[in-house]
Coordinates of C-alpha atoms and ligand atoms in Angstrom, one line a residue:
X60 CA 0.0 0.0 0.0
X61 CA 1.4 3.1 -0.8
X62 CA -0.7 5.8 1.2
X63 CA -3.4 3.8 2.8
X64 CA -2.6 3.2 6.5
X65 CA -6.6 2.7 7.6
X66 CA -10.0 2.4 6.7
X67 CA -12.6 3.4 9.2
X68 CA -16.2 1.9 8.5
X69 CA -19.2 2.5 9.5
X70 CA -22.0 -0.4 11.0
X71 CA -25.3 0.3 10.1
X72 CA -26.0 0.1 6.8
X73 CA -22.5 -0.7 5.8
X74 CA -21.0 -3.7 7.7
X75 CA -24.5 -5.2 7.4
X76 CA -27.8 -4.2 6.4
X77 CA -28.9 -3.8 9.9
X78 CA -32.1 -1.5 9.9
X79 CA -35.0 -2.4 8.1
X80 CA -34.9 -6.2 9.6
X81 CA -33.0 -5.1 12.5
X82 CA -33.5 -1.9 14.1
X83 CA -36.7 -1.4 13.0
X84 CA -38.4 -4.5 14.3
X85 CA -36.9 -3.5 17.7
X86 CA -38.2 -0.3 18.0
X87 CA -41.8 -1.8 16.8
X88 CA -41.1 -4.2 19.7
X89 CA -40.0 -1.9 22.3
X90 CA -43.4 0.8 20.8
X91 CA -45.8 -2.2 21.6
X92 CA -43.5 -3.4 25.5
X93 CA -43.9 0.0 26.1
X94 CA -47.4 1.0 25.4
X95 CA -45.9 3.8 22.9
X96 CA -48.3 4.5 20.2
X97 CA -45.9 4.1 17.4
X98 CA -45.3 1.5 14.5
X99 CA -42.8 2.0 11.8
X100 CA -43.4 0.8 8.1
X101 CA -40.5 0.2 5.9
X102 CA -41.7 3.6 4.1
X103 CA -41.6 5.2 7.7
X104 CA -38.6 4.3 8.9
X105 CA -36.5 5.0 5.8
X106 CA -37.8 8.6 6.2
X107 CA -36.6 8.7 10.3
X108 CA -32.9 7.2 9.1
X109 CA -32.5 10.9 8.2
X110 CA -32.0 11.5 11.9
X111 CA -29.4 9.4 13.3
X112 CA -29.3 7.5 16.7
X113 CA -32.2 5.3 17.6
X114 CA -32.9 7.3 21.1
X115 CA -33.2 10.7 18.9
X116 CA -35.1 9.2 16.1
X117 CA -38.0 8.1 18.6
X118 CA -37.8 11.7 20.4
X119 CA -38.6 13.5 16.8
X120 CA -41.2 10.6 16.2
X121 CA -42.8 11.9 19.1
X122 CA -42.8 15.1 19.1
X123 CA -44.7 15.4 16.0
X124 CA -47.1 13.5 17.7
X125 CA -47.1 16.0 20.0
X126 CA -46.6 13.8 23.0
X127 CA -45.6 15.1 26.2
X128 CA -42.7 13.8 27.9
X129 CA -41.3 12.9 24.1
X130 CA -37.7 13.4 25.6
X131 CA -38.1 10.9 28.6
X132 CA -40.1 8.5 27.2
X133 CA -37.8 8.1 24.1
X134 CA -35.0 7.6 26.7
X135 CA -37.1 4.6 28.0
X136 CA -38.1 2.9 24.7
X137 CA -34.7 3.4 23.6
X138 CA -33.7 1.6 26.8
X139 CA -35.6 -1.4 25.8
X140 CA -35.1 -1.0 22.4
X141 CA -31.1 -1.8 22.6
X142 CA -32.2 -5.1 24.7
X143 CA -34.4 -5.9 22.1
X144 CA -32.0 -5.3 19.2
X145 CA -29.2 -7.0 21.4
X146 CA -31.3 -10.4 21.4
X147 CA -31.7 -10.1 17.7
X148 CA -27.5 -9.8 17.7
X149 CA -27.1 -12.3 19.7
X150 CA -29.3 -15.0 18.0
X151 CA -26.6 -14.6 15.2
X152 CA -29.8 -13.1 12.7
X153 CA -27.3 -10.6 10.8
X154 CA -24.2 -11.0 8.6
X155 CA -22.0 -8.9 7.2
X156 CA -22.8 -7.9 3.5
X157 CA -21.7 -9.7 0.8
X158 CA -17.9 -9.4 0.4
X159 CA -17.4 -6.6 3.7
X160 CA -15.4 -10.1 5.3
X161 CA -13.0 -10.3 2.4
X162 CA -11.8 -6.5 2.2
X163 CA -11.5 -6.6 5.9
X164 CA -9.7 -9.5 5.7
X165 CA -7.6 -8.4 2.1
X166 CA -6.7 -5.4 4.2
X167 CA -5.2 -6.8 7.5
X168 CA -2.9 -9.0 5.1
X169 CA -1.4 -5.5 3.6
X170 CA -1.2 -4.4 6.9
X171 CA -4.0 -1.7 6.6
X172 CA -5.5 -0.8 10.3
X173 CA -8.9 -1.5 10.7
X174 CA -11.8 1.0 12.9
X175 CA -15.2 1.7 13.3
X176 CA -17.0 4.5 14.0
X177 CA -20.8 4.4 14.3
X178 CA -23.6 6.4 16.0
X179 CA -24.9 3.0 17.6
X180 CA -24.6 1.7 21.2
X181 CA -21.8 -0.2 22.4
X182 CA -23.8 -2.7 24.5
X183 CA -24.8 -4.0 20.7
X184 CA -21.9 -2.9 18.5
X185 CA -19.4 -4.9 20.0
X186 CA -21.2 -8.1 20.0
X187 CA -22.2 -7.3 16.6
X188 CA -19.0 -6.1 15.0
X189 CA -17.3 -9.3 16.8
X190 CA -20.2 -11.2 15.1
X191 CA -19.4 -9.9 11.8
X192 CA -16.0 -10.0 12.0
X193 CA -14.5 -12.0 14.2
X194 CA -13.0 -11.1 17.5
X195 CA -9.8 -8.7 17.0
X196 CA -10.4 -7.9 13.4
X197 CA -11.4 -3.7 14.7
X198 CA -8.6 -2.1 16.5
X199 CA -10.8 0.8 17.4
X200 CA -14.7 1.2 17.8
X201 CA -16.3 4.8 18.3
X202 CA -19.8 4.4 19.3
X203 CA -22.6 6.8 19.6
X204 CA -21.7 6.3 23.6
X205 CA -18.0 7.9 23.5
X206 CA -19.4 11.2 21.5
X207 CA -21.6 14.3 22.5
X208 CA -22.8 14.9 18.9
X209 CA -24.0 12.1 16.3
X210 CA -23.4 11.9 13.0
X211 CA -23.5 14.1 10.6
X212 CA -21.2 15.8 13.0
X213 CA -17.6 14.8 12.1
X214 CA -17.0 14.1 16.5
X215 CA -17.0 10.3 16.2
X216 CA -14.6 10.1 13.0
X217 CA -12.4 12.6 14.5
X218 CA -11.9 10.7 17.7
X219 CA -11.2 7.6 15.5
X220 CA -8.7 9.0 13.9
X221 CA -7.3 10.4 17.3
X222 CA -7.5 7.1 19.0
X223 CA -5.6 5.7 16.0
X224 CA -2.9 8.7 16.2
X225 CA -3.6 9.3 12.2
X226 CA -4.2 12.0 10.4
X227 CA -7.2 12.0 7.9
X228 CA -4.4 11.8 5.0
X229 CA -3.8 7.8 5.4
X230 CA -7.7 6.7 6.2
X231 CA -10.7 6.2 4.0
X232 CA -14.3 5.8 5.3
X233 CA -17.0 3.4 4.4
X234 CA -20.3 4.9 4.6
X235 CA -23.5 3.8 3.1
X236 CA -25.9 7.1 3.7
X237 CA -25.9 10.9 3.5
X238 CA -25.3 11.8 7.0
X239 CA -22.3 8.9 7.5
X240 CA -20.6 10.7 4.5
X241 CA -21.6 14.2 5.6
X242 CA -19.8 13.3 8.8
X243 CA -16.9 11.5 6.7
X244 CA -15.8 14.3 4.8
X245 CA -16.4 17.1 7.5
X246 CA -13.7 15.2 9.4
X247 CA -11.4 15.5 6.5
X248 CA -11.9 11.8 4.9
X249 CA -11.9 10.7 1.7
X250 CA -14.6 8.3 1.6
X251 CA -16.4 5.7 -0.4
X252 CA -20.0 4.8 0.0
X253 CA -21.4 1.7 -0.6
X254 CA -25.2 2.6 -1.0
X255 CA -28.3 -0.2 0.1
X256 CA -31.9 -0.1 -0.7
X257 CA -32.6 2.3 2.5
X258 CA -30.5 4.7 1.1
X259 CA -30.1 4.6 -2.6
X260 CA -31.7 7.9 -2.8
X261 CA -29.5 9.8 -0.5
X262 CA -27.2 12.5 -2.0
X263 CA -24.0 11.5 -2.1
X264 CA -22.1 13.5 -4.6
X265 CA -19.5 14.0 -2.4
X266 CA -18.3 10.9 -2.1
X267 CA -14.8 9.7 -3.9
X268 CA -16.5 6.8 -5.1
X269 CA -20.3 5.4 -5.1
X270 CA -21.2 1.7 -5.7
X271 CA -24.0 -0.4 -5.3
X272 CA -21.9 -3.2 -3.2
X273 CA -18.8 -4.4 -1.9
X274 CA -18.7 -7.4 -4.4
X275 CA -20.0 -6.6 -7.1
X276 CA -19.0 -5.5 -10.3
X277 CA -15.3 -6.4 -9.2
X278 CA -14.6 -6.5 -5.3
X279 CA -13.7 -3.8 -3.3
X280 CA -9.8 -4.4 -2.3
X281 CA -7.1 -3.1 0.0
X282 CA -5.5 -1.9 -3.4
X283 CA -8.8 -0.3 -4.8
X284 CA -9.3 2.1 -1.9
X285 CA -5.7 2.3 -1.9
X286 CA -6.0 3.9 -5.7
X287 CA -9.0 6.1 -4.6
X288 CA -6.9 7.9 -1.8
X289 CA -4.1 8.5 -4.2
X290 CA -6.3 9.5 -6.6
X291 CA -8.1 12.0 -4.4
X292 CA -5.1 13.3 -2.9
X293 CA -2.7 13.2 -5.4
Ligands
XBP442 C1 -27.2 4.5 12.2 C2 -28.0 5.0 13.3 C3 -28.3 4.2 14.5 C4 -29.2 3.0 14.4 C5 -29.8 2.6 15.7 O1 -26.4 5.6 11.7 O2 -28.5 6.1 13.3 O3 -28.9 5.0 15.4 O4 -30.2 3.2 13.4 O5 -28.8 2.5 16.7 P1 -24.9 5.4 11.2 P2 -29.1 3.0 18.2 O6 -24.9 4.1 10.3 O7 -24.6 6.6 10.3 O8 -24.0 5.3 12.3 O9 -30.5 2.7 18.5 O10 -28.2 2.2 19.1 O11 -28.8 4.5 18.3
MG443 MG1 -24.8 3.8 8.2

């Protein structure tokens, strides 16, 4: 590798598709455990991925209900929510996207350093990263827990990149939405976004490259994100 020293990727979305199978049905869970009056369709909840982290995404929900409380009581579905979604993890009911285990693993042989940063809880991310990956494969994981602002701040890439002592000039981020990327490139990263069904239509111009998968046409290599740095930073 001649410039790439890490790639940081994000979870959601990216390592797996995590949200409309995952999250989602959680949150529906934790609506009905909770006596919320809430139920996201696929339709719904592909509009709410606009605001990221699942305890602020149930807040907005509810205040344009109107609901009083909306801040307290998202607090305590989110609560039950990351349970929920935790079980799901733990009954081994995601894997990674097609071809995410062979770059990962095509980029620890050239000696590329692996992190993630997410706006996800630790008390599932780990479990599920480890699930996905394998234990040890992630040097480094930022979750939404070790920031004050989500994405599309640029916080949790910055402290990824701090807690990997690198400059932005070495790393590329995976992202597959509009806020992940937003949140790339205000940290300085040159970043490639691998888009899914939930967020094919967000705008992504500003990404150095934009495919549809990992695997597909040709798969996404240590060396391939190795030519997209040099070519963006020539
Ligand atoms: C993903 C998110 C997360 C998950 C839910 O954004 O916004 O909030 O939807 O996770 P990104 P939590 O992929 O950009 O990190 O409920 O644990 O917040
Ligand atoms: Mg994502």
């Amino acid at each position: 590798m001649s410039a790439l020293r890490a790639v940081v990727f994000d979870v959601d979305g990216t390592l797996a598709e995590t949200e409309r199978d995952g999250h989602r049905v959680a949150f529906n869970e934790a609506f009905a455990a909770e006596g919320v009056d809430l139920h996201w369709d696929v339709e719904r909840y592909r509009e709410l991925l606009a605001v990221t982290g699942g305890r602020r995404r149930v807040a907005t929900a509810l205040r344009e209900q109107g609901a009083p409380d909306a801040e307290a009581v998202a607090a305590r579905v989110h609560r039950t929510k990351t349970d929920l979604f935790l079980d799901i993890v733990r009954r081994g009911e995601i894997d990674p996207r097609p071809g995410v285990r062979d770059l990962v693993d095509d980029l620890h042989a050239h000696g590329v350093r692996v992190a993630v940063a997410t706006t996800g809880r630790r008390a599932w991310v780990e479990p599920l990263v480890t699930h996905l990956l394998g234990a040890g494969a992630v040097e480094t994981t930022v979750c939404g827990d070790d920031v004050e602002t989500l994405k599309p701040d640029p916080e949790a890439y910055l402290l990824a990149l701090r807690r990997l002592g690198l400059d932005a000039a070495g790393v590329v981020a995976v992202e597959d939405s509009g806020p992940g990327l937003a949140a790339a490139r205000a940290a300085g990263l040159v970043t490639v976004v691998v888009t899914n069904p939930d967020t094919a239509h967000h705008d992504v111009g500003d990404a150095a490259v934009v495919r549809e998968a990992f695997d597909r046409p040709t798969p996404l290599t240590a060396a391939a994100l190795d030519d997209v740095l040099t070519g963006a930073r020539p």
